CSV table of C-alpha atoms and ligand atoms in Angstrom, one decimal:
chain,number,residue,atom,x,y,z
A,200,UNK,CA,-6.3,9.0,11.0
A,201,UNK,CA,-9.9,9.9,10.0
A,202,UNK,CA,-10.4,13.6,9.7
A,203,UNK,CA,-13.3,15.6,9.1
A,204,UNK,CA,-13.3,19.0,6.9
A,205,UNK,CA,-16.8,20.0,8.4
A,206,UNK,CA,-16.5,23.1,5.9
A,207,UNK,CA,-16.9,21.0,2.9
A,208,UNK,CA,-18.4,17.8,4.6
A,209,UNK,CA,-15.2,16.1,4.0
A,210,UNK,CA,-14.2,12.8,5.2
A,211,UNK,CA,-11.0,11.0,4.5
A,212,UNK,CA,-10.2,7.1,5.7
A,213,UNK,CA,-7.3,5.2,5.5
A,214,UNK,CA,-7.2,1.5,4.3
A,215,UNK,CA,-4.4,-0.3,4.3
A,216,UNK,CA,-3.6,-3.3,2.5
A,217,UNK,CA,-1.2,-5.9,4.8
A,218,UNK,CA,-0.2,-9.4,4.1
A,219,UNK,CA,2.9,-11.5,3.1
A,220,UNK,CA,5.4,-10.6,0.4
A,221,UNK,CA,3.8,-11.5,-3.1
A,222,UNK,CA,0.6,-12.4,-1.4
A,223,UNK,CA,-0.9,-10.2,-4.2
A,224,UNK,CA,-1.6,-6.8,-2.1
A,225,UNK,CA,-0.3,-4.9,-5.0
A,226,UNK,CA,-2.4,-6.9,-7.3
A,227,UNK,CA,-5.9,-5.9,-5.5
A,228,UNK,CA,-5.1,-2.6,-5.9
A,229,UNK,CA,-4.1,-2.4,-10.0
A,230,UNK,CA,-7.5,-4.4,-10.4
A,231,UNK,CA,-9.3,-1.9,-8.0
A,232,UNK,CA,-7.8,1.0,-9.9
A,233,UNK,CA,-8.9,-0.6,-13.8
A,234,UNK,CA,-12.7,-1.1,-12.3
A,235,UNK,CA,-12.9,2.5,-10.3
A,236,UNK,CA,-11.1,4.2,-12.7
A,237,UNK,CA,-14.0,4.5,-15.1
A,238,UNK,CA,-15.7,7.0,-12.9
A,239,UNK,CA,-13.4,8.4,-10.9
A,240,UNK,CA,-10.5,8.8,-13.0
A,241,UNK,CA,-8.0,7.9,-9.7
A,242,UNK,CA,-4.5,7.4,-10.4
A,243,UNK,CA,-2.5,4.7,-8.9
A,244,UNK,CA,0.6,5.4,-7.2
A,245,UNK,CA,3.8,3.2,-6.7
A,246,UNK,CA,6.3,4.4,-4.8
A,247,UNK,CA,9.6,2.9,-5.4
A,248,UNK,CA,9.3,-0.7,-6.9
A,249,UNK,CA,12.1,-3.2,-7.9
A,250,UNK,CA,11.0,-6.6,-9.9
A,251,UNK,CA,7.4,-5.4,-8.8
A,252,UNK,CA,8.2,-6.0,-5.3
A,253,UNK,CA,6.6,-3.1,-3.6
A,254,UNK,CA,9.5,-1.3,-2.1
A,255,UNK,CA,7.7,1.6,-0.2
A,256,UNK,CA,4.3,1.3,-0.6
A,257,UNK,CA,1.4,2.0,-3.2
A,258,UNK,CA,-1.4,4.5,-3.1
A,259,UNK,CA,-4.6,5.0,-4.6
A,260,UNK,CA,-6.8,8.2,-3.8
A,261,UNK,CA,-10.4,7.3,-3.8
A,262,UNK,CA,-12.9,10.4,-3.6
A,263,UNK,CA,-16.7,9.3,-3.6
A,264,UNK,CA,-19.5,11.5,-3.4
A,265,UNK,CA,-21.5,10.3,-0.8
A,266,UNK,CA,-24.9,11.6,0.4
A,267,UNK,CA,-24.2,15.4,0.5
A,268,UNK,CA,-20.1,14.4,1.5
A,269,UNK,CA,-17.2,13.8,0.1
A,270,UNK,CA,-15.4,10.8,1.5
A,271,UNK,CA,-11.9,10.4,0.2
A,272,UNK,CA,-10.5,7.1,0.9
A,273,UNK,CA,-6.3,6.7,0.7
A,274,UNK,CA,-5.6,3.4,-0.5
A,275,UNK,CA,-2.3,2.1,0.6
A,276,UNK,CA,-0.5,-1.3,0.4
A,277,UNK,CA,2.5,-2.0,2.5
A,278,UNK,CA,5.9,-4.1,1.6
A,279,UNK,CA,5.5,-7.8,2.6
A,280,UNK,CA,8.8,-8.5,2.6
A,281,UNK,CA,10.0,-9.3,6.4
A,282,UNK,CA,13.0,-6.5,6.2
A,283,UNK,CA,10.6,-3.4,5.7
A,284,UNK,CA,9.4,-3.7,9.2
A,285,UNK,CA,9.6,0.0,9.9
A,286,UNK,CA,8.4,1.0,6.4
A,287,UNK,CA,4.7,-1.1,7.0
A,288,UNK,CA,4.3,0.2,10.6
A,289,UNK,CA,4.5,4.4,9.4
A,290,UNK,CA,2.1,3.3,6.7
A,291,UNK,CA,0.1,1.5,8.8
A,292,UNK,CA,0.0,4.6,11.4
A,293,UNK,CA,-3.1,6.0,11.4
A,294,UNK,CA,-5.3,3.3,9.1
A,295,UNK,CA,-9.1,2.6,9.8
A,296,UNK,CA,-9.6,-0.3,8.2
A,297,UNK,CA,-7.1,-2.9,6.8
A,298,UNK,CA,-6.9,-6.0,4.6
A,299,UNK,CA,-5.1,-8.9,4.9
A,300,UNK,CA,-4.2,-10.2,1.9
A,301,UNK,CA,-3.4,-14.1,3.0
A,302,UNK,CA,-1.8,-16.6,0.3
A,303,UNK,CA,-3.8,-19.3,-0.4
A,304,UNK,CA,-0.4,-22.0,-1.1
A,305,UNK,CA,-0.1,-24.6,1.7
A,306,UNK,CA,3.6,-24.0,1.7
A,307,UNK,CA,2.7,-20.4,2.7
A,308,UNK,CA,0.7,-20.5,6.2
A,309,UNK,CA,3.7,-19.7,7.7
A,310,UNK,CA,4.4,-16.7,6.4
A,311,UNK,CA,0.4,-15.6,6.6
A,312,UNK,CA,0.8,-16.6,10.0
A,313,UNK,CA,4.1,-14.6,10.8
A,314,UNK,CA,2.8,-11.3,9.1
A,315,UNK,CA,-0.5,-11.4,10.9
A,316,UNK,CA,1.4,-11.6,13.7
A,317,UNK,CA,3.2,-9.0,12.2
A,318,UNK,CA,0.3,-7.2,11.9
A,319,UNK,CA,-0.7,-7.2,15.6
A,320,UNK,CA,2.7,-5.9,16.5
A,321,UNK,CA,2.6,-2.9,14.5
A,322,UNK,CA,-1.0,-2.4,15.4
A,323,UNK,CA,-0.1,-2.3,18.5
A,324,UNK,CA,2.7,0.0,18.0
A,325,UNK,CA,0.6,2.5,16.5
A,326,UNK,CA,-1.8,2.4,19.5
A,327,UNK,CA,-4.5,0.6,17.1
A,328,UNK,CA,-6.2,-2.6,18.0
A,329,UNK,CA,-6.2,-5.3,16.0
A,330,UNK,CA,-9.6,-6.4,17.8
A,331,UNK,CA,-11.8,-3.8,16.8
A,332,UNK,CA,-10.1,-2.2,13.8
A,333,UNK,CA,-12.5,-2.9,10.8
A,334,UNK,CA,-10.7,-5.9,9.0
A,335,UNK,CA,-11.4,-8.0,6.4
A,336,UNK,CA,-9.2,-11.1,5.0
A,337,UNK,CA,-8.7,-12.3,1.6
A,338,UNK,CA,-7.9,-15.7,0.7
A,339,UNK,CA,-5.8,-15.0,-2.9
A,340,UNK,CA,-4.9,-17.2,-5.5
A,341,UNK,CA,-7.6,-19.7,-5.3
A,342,UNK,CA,-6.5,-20.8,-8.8
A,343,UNK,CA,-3.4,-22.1,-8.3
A,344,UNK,CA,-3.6,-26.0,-6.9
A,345,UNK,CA,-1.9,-26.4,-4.0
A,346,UNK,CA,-4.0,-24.2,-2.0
A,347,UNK,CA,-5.5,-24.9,1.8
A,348,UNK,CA,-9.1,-25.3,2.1
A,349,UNK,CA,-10.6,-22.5,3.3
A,350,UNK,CA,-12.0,-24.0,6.7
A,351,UNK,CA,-8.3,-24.8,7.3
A,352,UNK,CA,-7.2,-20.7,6.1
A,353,UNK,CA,-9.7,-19.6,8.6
A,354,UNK,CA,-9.2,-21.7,11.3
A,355,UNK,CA,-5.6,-20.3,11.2
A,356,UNK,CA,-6.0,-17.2,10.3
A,357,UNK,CA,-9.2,-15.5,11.2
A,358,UNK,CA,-9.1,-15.2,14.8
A,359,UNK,CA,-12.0,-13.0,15.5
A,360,UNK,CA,-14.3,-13.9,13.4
A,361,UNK,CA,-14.3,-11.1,10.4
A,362,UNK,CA,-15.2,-10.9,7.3
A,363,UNK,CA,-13.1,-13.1,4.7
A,364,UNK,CA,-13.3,-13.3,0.8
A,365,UNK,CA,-11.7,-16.7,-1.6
A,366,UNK,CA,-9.8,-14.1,-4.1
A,367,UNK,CA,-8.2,-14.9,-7.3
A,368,UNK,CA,-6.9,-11.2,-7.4
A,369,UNK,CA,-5.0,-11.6,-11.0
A,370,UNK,CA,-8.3,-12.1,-12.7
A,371,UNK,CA,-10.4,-9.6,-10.6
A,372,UNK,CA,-12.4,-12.2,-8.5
A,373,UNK,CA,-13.1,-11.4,-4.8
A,374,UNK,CA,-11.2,-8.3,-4.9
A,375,UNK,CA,-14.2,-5.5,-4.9
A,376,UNK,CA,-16.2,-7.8,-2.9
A,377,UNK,CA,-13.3,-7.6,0.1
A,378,UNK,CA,-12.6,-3.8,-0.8
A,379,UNK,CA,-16.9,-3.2,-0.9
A,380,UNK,CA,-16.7,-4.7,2.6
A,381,UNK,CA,-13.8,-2.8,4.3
A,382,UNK,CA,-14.9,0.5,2.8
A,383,UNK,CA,-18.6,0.2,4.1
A,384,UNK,CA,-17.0,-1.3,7.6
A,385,UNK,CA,-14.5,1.5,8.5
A,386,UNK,CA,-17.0,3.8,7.2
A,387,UNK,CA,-19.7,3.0,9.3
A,388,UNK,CA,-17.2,2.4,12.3
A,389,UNK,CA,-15.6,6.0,12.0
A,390,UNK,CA,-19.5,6.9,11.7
A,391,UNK,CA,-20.7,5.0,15.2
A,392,UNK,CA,-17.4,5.9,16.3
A,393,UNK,CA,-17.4,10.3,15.8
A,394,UNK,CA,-21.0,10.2,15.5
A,395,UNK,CA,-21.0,11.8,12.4
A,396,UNK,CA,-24.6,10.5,11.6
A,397,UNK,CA,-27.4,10.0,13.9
A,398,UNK,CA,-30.3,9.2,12.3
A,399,UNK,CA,-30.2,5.3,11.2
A,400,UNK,CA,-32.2,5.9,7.8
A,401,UNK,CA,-29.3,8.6,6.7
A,402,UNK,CA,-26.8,5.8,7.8
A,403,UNK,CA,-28.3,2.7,5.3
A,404,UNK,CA,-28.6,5.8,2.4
A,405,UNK,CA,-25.1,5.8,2.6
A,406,UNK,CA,-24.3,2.2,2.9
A,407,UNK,CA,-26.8,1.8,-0.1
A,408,UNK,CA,-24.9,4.7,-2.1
A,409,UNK,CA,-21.4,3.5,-1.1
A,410,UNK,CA,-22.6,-0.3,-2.3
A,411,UNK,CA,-24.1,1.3,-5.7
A,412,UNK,CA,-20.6,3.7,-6.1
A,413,UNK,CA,-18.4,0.3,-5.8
A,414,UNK,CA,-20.3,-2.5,-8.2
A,415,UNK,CA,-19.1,-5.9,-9.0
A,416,UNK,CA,-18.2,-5.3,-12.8
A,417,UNK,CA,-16.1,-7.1,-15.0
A,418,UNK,CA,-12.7,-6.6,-15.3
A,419,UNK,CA,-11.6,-5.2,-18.7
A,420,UNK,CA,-8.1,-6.9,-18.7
A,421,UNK,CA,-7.3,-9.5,-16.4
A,422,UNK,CA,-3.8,-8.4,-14.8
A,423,UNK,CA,-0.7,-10.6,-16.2
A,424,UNK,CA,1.1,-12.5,-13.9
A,425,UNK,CA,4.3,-11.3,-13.0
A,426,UNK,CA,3.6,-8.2,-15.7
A,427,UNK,CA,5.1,-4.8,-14.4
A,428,UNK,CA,3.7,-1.8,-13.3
A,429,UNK,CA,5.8,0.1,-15.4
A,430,UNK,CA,3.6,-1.1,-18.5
A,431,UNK,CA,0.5,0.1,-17.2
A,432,UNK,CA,-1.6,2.8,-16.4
A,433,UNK,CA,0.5,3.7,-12.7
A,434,UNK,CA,2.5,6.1,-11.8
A,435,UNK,CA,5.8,5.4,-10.4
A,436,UNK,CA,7.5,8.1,-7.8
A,437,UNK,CA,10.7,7.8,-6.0
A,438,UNK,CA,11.4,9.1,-2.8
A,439,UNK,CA,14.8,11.5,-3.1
A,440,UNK,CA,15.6,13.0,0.4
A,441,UNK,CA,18.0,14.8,2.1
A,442,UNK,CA,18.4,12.9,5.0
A,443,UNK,CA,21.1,14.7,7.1
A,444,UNK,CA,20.9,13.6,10.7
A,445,UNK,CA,17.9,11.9,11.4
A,446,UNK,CA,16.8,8.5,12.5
A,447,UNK,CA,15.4,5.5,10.4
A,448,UNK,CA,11.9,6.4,11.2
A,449,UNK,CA,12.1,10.1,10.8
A,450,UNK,CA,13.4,9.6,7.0
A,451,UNK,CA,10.6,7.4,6.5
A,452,UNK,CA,8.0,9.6,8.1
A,453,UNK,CA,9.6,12.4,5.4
A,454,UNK,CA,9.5,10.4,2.8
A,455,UNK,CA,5.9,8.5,3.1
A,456,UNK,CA,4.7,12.6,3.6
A,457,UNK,CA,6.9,13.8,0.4
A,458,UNK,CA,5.0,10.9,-1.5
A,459,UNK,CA,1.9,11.6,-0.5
A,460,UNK,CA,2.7,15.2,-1.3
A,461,UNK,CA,3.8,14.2,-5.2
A,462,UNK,CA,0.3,12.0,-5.2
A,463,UNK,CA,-1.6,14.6,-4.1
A,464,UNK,CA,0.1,17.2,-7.1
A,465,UNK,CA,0.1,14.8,-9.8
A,466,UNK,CA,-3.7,14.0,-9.2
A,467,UNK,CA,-3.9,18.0,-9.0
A,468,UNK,CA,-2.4,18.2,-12.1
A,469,UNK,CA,-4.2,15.7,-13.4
A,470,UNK,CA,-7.5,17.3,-13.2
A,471,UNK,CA,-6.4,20.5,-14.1
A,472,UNK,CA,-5.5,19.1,-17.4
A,473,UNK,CA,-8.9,17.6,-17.5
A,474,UNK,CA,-10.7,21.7,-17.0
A,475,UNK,CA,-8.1,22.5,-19.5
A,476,UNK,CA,-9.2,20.1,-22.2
A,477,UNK,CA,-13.0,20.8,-21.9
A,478,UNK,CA,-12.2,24.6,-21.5
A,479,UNK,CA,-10.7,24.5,-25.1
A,480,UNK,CA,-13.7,21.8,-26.0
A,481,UNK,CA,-15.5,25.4,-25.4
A,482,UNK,CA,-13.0,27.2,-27.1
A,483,UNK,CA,-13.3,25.4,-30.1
A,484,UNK,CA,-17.1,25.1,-30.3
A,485,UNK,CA,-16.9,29.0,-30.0
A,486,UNK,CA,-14.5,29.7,-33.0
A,487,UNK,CA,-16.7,27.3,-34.7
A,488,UNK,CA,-19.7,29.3,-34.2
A,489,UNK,CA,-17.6,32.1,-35.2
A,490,UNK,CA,-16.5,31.0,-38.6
A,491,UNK,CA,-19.9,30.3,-39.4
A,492,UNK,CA,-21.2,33.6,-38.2
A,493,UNK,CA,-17.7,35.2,-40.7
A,494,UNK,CA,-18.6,32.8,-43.8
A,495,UNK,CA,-22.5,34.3,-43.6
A,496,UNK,CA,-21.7,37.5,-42.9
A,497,UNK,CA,-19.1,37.5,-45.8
A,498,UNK,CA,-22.0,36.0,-47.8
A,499,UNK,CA,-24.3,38.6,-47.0
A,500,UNK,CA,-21.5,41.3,-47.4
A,501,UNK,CA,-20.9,40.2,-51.2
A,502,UNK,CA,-24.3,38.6,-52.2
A,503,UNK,CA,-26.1,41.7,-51.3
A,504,UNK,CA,-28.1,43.7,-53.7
A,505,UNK,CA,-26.5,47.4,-53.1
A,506,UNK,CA,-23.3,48.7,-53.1
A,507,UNK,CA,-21.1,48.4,-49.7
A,508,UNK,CA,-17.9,49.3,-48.7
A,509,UNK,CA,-16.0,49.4,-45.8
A,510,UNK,CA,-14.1,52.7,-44.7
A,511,UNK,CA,-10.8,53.0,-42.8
A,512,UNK,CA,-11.1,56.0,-40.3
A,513,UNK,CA,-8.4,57.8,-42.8
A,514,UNK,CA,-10.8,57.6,-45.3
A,515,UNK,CA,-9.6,54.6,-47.6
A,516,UNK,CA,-11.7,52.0,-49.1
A,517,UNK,CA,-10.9,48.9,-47.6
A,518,UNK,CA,-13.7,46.1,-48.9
A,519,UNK,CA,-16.0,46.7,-51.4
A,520,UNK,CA,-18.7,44.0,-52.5
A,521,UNK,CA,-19.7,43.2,-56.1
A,522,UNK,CA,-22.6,45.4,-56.2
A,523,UNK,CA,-20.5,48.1,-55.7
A,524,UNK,CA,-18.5,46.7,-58.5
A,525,UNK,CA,-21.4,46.6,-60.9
A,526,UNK,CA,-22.6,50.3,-59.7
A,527,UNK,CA,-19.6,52.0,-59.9
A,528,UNK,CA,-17.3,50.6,-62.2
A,529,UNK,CA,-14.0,49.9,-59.8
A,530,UNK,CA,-12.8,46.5,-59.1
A,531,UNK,CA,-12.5,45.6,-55.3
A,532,UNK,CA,-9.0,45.9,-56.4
A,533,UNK,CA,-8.9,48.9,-58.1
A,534,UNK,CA,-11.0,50.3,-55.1
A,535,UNK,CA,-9.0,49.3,-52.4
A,536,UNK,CA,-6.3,52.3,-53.6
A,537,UNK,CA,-9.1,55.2,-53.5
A,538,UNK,CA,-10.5,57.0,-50.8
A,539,UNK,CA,-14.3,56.8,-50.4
A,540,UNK,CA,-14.0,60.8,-51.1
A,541,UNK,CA,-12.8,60.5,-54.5
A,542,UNK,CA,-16.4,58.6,-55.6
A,543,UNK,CA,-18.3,61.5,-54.2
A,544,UNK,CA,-18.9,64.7,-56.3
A,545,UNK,CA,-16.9,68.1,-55.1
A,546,UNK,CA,-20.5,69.2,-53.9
A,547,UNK,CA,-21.0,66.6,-51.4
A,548,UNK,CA,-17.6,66.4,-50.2
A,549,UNK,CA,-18.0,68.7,-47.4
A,550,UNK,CA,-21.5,66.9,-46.3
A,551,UNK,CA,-19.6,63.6,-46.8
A,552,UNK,CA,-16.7,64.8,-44.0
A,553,UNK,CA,-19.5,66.1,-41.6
A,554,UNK,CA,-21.0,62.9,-41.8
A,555,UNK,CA,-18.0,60.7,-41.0
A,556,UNK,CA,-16.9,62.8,-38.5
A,557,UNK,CA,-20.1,62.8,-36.5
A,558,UNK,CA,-20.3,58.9,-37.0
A,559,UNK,CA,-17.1,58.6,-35.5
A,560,UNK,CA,-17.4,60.6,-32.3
A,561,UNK,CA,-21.1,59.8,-31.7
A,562,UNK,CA,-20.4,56.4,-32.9
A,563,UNK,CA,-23.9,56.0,-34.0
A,564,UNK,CA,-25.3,55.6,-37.8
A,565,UNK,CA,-26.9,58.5,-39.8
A,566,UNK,CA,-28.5,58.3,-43.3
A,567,UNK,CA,-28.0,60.9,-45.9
A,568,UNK,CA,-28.1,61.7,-49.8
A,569,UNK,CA,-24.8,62.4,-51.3
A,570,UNK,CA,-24.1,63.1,-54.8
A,571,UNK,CA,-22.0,60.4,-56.2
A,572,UNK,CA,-19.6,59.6,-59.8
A,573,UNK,CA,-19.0,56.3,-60.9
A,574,UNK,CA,-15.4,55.3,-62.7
A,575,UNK,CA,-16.6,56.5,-66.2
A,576,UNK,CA,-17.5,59.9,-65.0
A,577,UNK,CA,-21.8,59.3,-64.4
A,578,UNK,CA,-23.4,61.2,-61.7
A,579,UNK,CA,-25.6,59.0,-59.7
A,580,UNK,CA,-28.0,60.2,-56.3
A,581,UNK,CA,-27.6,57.8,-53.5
A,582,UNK,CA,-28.9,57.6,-50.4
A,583,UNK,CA,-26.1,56.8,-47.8
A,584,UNK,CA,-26.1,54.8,-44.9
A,585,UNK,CA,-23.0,55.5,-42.6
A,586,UNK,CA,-22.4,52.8,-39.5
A,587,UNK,CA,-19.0,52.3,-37.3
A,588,UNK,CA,-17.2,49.5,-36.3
A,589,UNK,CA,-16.0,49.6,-33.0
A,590,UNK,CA,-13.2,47.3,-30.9
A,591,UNK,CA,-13.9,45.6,-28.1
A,592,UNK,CA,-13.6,48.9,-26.0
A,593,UNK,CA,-16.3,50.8,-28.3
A,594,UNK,CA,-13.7,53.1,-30.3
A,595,UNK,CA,-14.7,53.2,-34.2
A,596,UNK,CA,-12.3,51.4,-36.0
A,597,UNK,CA,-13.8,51.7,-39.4
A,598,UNK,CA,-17.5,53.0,-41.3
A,599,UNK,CA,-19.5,50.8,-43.8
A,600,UNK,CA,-21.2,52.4,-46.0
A,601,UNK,CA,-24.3,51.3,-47.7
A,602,UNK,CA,-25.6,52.5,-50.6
A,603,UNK,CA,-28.6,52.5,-52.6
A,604,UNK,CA,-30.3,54.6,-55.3
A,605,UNK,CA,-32.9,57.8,-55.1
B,841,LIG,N1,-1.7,-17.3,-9.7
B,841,LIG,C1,-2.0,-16.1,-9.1
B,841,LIG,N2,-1.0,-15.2,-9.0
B,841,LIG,C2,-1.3,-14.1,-8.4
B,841,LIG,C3,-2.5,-13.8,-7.8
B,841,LIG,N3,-2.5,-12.5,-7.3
B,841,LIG,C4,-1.2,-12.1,-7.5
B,841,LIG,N4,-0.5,-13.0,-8.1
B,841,LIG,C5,0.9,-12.9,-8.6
B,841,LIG,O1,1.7,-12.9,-7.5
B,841,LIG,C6,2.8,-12.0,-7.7
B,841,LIG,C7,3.0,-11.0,-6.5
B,841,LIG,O2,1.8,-10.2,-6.6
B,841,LIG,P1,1.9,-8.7,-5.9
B,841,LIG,O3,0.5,-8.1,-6.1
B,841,LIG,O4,3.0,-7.9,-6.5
B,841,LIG,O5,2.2,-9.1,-4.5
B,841,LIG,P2,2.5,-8.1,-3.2
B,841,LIG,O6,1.7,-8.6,-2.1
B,841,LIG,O7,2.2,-6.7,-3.6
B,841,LIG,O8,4.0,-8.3,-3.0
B,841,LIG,P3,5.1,-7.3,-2.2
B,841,LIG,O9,4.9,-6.0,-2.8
B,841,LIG,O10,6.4,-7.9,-2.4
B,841,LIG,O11,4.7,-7.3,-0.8
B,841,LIG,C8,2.6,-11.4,-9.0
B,841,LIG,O12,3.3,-12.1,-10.0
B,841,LIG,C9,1.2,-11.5,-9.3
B,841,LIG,O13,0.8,-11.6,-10.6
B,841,LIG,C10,-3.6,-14.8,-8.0
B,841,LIG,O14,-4.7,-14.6,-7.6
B,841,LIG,N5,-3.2,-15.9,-8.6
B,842,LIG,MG1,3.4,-5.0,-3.6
């Protein structure tokens, strides 16, 4: 189902993950999502689960900047279990790459060898071929001691010679190394295939960039046996239709598209929360700045040497610093219930009202001498400096007044 967004250079690719039930398909993908996770911050889907046998399927988005692209991989495994026929051959509809995740236990060649089988059918009834679609087997549980030599696992198994990886997938072994390969296979087939590329040099930068995006690290926590998904970092959708009168395949086509759908939101979501938290990292970093610019403007309000006051545009004293406390003889109290006319004498009253008013309408600052009385009756000359305040639309909300002596 490759398809090409040529307005943002966007490629996306299907992988499937096919094998037996419990083979450990599930498994590769909770390991793949602990060791991508770091950089890509992907989520893991799992839809509908029971006992931790995958019920529907499970689905990681992959998105990897790749030379100038985007290539967004889906990750999907399918439900081994024999009776989900029609559930693995929807999800298998439209893959370009697959891995078959083969169980290592002697007791279980059968079974590999049914589901391959299996695997051709559905292929087949997708209109894929299981010749030349990139593949690439795994070999799980290599720890456990009944296992079949691996000559014997591909002798039986690997019919066409492809690419095939020993995996213990509960501690993380083998499982980038097969993913690594299936990713730089079915990218470089759809490649060849749609001629996306043609010069061979722009071809191994993206082979070398996809290898450097997908390194072998360790894993931070090897995945418990038998632990559920519930516990860990996945999210778990259900699939609730209304069916009405449609056929088997129909509701599953609905359903894998309404998943996908709820994937594709939650990861939305997901990032969205991400903007949000540094957008208030911002936010805070700004109000930080601004209570540092309030505490030294407040310092240099009240540490200053002259007398300032701030002036409502009624007229009231509304702050008033200590210098003004010293000079005049009214407490910041005391001076917060008088209006700034009452400390000048009755012959600068009418200069003082000129003045305010053309601050306020010019909204610029003037300087002037007004004659001015402190508390205990004193005359004192001042020279006046008159500024507004304005909001954020420029109207004066309030004049400071700065004073100082002739
Ligand atoms: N010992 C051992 N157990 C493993 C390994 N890989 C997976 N398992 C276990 O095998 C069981 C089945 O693994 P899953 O990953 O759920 O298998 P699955 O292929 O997704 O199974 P279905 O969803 O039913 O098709 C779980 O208990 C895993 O912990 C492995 O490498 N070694
Ligand atoms: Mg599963």
């Amino acid at each position: 189902m490759v398809q090409f967004n040529s307005q943002n250079d966007e490629i996306l690719i299907k992988i499937v993950y096919y094998g037996p039930g419990l083979s450990g398909k599930t498994t590769n993908l909770r390991v793949l999502h602990q060791l991508i996770n770091q950089e890509t911050h992907t989520e893991l889907f799992s839809v509908d689960t029971m006992e931790d046998r995958t019920l529907f399927f499970d689905l990681m988005p992959v998105q990897l900047p790749v030379s100038g692209r985007t290539l967004k991989f889906q990750v999907y495994t399918v439900p081994g279990q024999v009776h989900y026929d029609s559930t693995r051959r929807i999800i298998l509809s439209g893959a370009d790459g697959v891995v078959f995740v083969a169980d290592s236990q002697a007791d279980k060649m059968a079974e590999n060898v049914e589901s391959l089988n299996n695997l051709h059918k559905n292929l087949n009834a997708n209109r894929l071929n299981i010749k030349t679609i990139p593949l690439a087997l795994q070999f799980n549980k290599r720890d456990l001691e009944n296992v079949a030599a691996i000559q014997l696992m591909n002798q039986r198994l690997n019919f066409r010679n492809c690419p095939s990886f020993p995996a213990t997938a509960v501690t993380g072994q083998g499982v980038m190394d097969t993913f690594r390969r299936v990713v730089q296979d079915a990218t470089s087939y759809l490649i060849d295939k749609y001629h996306l590329v043609r010069d061979p040099l722009e071809k191994e930068r993206i082979r070398v960039e996809l290898d450097n995006l997908l390194p072998d690290r360790e894993m931070m926590e090897p995945i418990q046996a038998g632990a559920r998904l519930e516990d860990e970092n996945v999210t778990t959708l259900s699939y609730l239709g209304d069916e009405g009168e449609v056929t088997e395949s129909e509701i599953l086509e609905k359903a894998v598209k309404a998943a996908e759908d709820s994937a594709r939101l939650v990861n939305e979501v997901k990032h969205l929360n991400a903007e949000l938290a540094e957008k208030n990292k911002e936010l805070n970093s700004l109000l930080e700045e601004n209570r540092y610019i309030r505490k030294f403007l407040e310092s240099v309000f009240h540490h200053a040497g002259l007398p300032i006051a701030t002036i409502s545009r009624r007229g009231i004293i509304t702050n008033w610093n200590k210098a003004a406390e010293q000079v005049f003889g009214y407490s910041k109290v005391k001076a917060k219930e008088l209006y700034f006319s009452e400390l000048v004498s009755e012959t600068s009253v009418l200069d003082l009202q000129t003045l305010v008013s053309l601050v306020t309408s010019k909204n610029q600052t003037l300087i002037s001498k007004l004659d001015m009385v402190t508390s205990s009756g004193k005359s004192l000359h001042q020279s006046c400096v008159l500024s507004p305040i304005t909001d954020d639309n420029g109207h004066v909300t309030s004049i400071t007044a700065i004073l100082s002596p002739i």
